[in-house]
Amino acid sequence: MALCCLLIHVVLLACCSAHNEFFTSIGHMTDLLFTERDLVASLKDYIRAEESKLEQIKKWADKLDVLSAAATQDPEGFLGHPVNAFKLMKRLNTEWGELESLVLTDTSNLFISNLTIKRQYFPNDDDQTGAAKALTRLLDTYKLDTNIISTGQLPGSSSNALHRSTLTVEDCYDLGKVAYSEVDYYHTELWMAQALKQLEEGEASRTVDAVTILDYLSYSVYQQGELKRALDFTRRLLKLDPTHQRANGNLKYFEYQLAKQKKMEGSDEDSEMRQRRETRGRPADYLPERKTYEQLCRGEGVGMTPRRQSRLFCRYYDNNRHPKYVIGPVKQEDEWDRPRIVRYHDIVSDMEIEKVKELAKPRLRRATVHDPQTGTLTTAHYRVSKSAWLGAFEHPVVDRINRRIEDLTGLDVTTAEELQVANYGVGGQYEPHYDFGRKDEVDAFEELGTGNRIATWLLYMSDVQAGGATVFTEVGATIWPKKGTAVFWYNLHPSGDGDYGTRHAACPVLVGNKWVSNKWIHERGQEFRRRCSLQETD
């Protein structure tokens, strides 16, 4: 029965997941916890069976130990008793054979079988690497120290010991190796230094030693142009292992380069070393607004002037006396003025949220982005989440949410895209992007035949303990997630041109589980609902 339940669980796991990229969705990672729980139960069954077997063997050994000790003191006298002679024959002919069978009994078969089946659906190397990069991303975005992450003392994290995990020396070393494989020597140094610190503070490690860590440290700081520090790390390494071949070679090279550098001080310095020192720090990347993006994620945005702030209001909203909301208007709050971003409070119930998550979870797949070069959808490292699409016909709750969006925005949702539900993974994020298609993009949304994305409705379906804000990098707005609320903005000006002030991003989730759903509303059907302005510049 237990095996049957186990196999059913495995089949369900296979059906609800596309095997890898577990790190891109906390929702799918929860399945792994139950998988691991089942494996632990199976492992304990195996341990109990082994302990029972060893207990039988121990009793047999103890009995024979006493018997043989007495018998060998006077072998002939002992065997002179016919019963003893018979029992010796019996033991050697029969009972030792039975003991051999007991010893050779493989109680691990069921456990190994379970493990083999489940391993087909385990995270792979890409998952582990993705999760490692996520920790480093959180380190940078929220200006954390490696020790804070290693000790599990993250801002917003629970004080419950069960929810606080720490990194071992091996963990920090592995994180450093991932950075090293990406030719990211800055983060290699940070994580290797943390591993060395924990090792020197007395933490034991079975697989990593100080020599190996110092080897990585010396090379990573050298690659960043820090010759003196590279030399210091190399000397520390050689004190521990004077015969280290590579370190001995590096020692001579670093001493030579350092002497050469000192001679060139005040003259033409070695260009390669100078360039490395000038570029020391986080490696440059593809995102020009990285600094602004991360500041906003930390809540360090410029914000708006007090005068602009005074023009933002909260109100009860009935959308021009809409029949559904005249008696029970909704709470609407101005979040930003240009572009205008409004938040609707208590817009969905917990029951509706749970139903949407229930419908979406089995279909969650790695979220894709629109490739402007090819016009196709593809996965991208800057969007770490999983998503699913829900049609209004699938459940009354989805239909009800769609009608609510139409009633409150006044826009026709029959030409809108289906409700997209997204769940963010470890350090889950979506870097700055536009929801609308730009003029230079290849056939953006042409296949839909409904025009460009005129507006976005973003529904928060969970609170997030830390991180996970929605930020608008062009204007400096930061919108924090709040369960049961939705934010709404127009992506296009009344003229139909894109509003470049709506460039936005989903910040990495530092602590918590972020669920959102969004509705992208298109131009077609809005001709008489949001009329074009007579002025092209409006």
PDB file of N, CA and C in Angstrom, residues 180-213:
ATOM      1  N   TYR A 180      33.039  31.293 -10.167  1.00  0.00           N
ATOM      2  CA  TYR A 180      34.307  31.077 -10.889  1.00  0.00           C
ATOM      3  C   TYR A 180      34.042  30.523 -12.284  1.00  0.00           C
ATOM      4  N   SER A 181      33.096  29.607 -12.397  1.00  0.00           N
ATOM      5  CA  SER A 181      32.767  29.027 -13.703  1.00  0.00           C
ATOM      6  C   SER A 181      32.164  30.064 -14.645  1.00  0.00           C
ATOM      7  N   GLU A 182      31.604  31.150 -14.068  1.00  0.00           N
ATOM      8  CA  GLU A 182      31.034  32.233 -14.870  1.00  0.00           C
ATOM      9  C   GLU A 182      32.067  33.328 -15.133  1.00  0.00           C
ATOM     10  N   VAL A 183      33.321  33.070 -14.769  1.00  0.00           N
ATOM     11  CA  VAL A 183      34.417  34.047 -14.889  1.00  0.00           C
ATOM     12  C   VAL A 183      34.067  35.324 -14.112  1.00  0.00           C
ATOM     13  N   ASP A 184      33.411  35.140 -12.995  1.00  0.00           N
ATOM     14  CA  ASP A 184      33.014  36.241 -12.127  1.00  0.00           C
ATOM     15  C   ASP A 184      33.900  36.179 -10.882  1.00  0.00           C
ATOM     16  N   TYR A 185      35.075  36.802 -10.996  1.00  0.00           N
ATOM     17  CA  TYR A 185      36.069  36.680  -9.934  1.00  0.00           C
ATOM     18  C   TYR A 185      35.715  37.509  -8.706  1.00  0.00           C
ATOM     19  N   TYR A 186      34.907  38.541  -8.879  1.00  0.00           N
ATOM     20  CA  TYR A 186      34.477  39.359  -7.743  1.00  0.00           C
ATOM     21  C   TYR A 186      33.663  38.516  -6.758  1.00  0.00           C
ATOM     22  N   HIS A 187      32.666  37.810  -7.261  1.00  0.00           N
ATOM     23  CA  HIS A 187      31.846  36.994  -6.373  1.00  0.00           C
ATOM     24  C   HIS A 187      32.560  35.713  -5.957  1.00  0.00           C
ATOM     25  N   THR A 188      33.493  35.231  -6.791  1.00  0.00           N
ATOM     26  CA  THR A 188      34.321  34.094  -6.370  1.00  0.00           C
ATOM     27  C   THR A 188      35.057  34.442  -5.095  1.00  0.00           C
ATOM     28  N   GLU A 189      35.651  35.641  -5.078  1.00  0.00           N
ATOM     29  CA  GLU A 189      36.384  36.096  -3.896  1.00  0.00           C
ATOM     30  C   GLU A 189      35.483  36.186  -2.672  1.00  0.00           C
ATOM     31  N   LEU A 190      34.284  36.773  -2.836  1.00  0.00           N
ATOM     32  CA  LEU A 190      33.385  36.959  -1.697  1.00  0.00           C
ATOM     33  C   LEU A 190      33.004  35.633  -1.047  1.00  0.00           C
ATOM     34  N   TRP A 191      32.617  34.659  -1.874  1.00  0.00           N
ATOM     35  CA  TRP A 191      32.149  33.394  -1.308  1.00  0.00           C
ATOM     36  C   TRP A 191      33.307  32.543  -0.792  1.00  0.00           C
ATOM     37  N   MET A 192      34.448  32.571  -1.472  1.00  0.00           N
ATOM     38  CA  MET A 192      35.601  31.808  -0.986  1.00  0.00           C
ATOM     39  C   MET A 192      36.117  32.401   0.318  1.00  0.00           C
ATOM     40  N   ALA A 193      36.084  33.731   0.436  1.00  0.00           N
ATOM     41  CA  ALA A 193      36.508  34.371   1.685  1.00  0.00           C
ATOM     42  C   ALA A 193      35.583  33.975   2.839  1.00  0.00           C
ATOM     43  N   GLN A 194      34.279  33.861   2.554  1.00  0.00           N
ATOM     44  CA  GLN A 194      33.327  33.434   3.582  1.00  0.00           C
ATOM     45  C   GLN A 194      33.593  31.986   3.991  1.00  0.00           C
ATOM     46  N   ALA A 195      33.891  31.140   3.016  1.00  0.00           N
ATOM     47  CA  ALA A 195      34.204  29.739   3.318  1.00  0.00           C
ATOM     48  C   ALA A 195      35.448  29.654   4.191  1.00  0.00           C
ATOM     49  N   LEU A 196      36.473  30.446   3.863  1.00  0.00           N
ATOM     50  CA  LEU A 196      37.711  30.439   4.653  1.00  0.00           C
ATOM     51  C   LEU A 196      37.451  30.955   6.061  1.00  0.00           C
ATOM     52  N   LYS A 197      36.644  31.992   6.180  1.00  0.00           N
ATOM     53  CA  LYS A 197      36.321  32.561   7.491  1.00  0.00           C
ATOM     54  C   LYS A 197      35.675  31.513   8.387  1.00  0.00           C
ATOM     55  N   GLN A 198      34.709  30.786   7.856  1.00  0.00           N
ATOM     56  CA  GLN A 198      34.015  29.774   8.655  1.00  0.00           C
ATOM     57  C   GLN A 198      34.954  28.623   9.011  1.00  0.00           C
ATOM     58  N   LEU A 199      35.857  28.307   8.107  1.00  0.00           N
ATOM     59  CA  LEU A 199      36.825  27.238   8.376  1.00  0.00           C
ATOM     60  C   LEU A 199      37.772  27.656   9.500  1.00  0.00           C
ATOM     61  N   GLU A 200      38.223  28.900   9.455  1.00  0.00           N
ATOM     62  CA  GLU A 200      39.158  29.385  10.472  1.00  0.00           C
ATOM     63  C   GLU A 200      38.481  29.597  11.821  1.00  0.00           C
ATOM     64  N   GLU A 201      37.151  29.742  11.807  1.00  0.00           N
ATOM     65  CA  GLU A 201      36.418  29.884  13.070  1.00  0.00           C
ATOM     66  C   GLU A 201      36.113  28.547  13.714  1.00  0.00           C
ATOM     67  N   GLY A 202      36.574  27.476  13.072  1.00  0.00           N
ATOM     68  CA  GLY A 202      36.454  26.159  13.690  1.00  0.00           C
ATOM     69  C   GLY A 202      35.420  25.243  13.101  1.00  0.00           C
ATOM     70  N   GLU A 203      34.716  25.683  12.063  1.00  0.00           N
ATOM     71  CA  GLU A 203      33.725  24.797  11.451  1.00  0.00           C
ATOM     72  C   GLU A 203      34.437  23.671  10.708  1.00  0.00           C
ATOM     73  N   ALA A 204      33.994  22.463  10.938  1.00  0.00           N
ATOM     74  CA  ALA A 204      34.630  21.298  10.306  1.00  0.00           C
ATOM     75  C   ALA A 204      34.110  21.113   8.889  1.00  0.00           C
ATOM     76  N   SER A 205      34.975  20.580   8.038  1.00  0.00           N
ATOM     77  CA  SER A 205      34.581  20.271   6.667  1.00  0.00           C
ATOM     78  C   SER A 205      35.264  18.981   6.248  1.00  0.00           C
ATOM     79  N   ARG A 206      34.467  18.076   5.671  1.00  0.00           N
ATOM     80  CA  ARG A 206      35.017  16.785   5.240  1.00  0.00           C
ATOM     81  C   ARG A 206      35.609  16.847   3.848  1.00  0.00           C
ATOM     82  N   THR A 207      35.187  17.814   3.046  1.00  0.00           N
ATOM     83  CA  THR A 207      35.563  17.797   1.626  1.00  0.00           C
ATOM     84  C   THR A 207      36.383  18.999   1.173  1.00  0.00           C
ATOM     85  N   VAL A 208      36.375  20.073   1.955  1.00  0.00           N
ATOM     86  CA  VAL A 208      37.071  21.289   1.528  1.00  0.00           C
ATOM     87  C   VAL A 208      38.108  21.670   2.575  1.00  0.00           C
ATOM     88  N   ASP A 209      39.322  22.027   2.127  1.00  0.00           N
ATOM     89  CA  ASP A 209      40.362  22.465   3.054  1.00  0.00           C
ATOM     90  C   ASP A 209      40.807  23.880   2.713  1.00  0.00           C
ATOM     91  N   ALA A 210      41.577  24.469   3.619  1.00  0.00           N
ATOM     92  CA  ALA A 210      42.020  25.857   3.460  1.00  0.00           C
ATOM     93  C   ALA A 210      42.914  26.025   2.241  1.00  0.00           C
ATOM     94  N   VAL A 211      43.712  25.001   1.929  1.00  0.00           N
ATOM     95  CA  VAL A 211      44.614  25.079   0.777  1.00  0.00           C
ATOM     96  C   VAL A 211      43.820  25.302  -0.515  1.00  0.00           C
ATOM     97  N   THR A 212      42.761  24.518  -0.702  1.00  0.00           N
ATOM     98  CA  THR A 212      41.938  24.639  -1.914  1.00  0.00           C
ATOM     99  C   THR A 212      41.284  26.008  -2.001  1.00  0.00           C
ATOM    100  N   ILE A 213      40.747  26.485  -0.878  1.00  0.00           N
ATOM    101  CA  ILE A 213      40.082  27.793  -0.864  1.00  0.00           C
ATOM    102  C   ILE A 213      41.074  28.909  -1.160  1.00  0.00           C
TER     103      ILE A 213
END
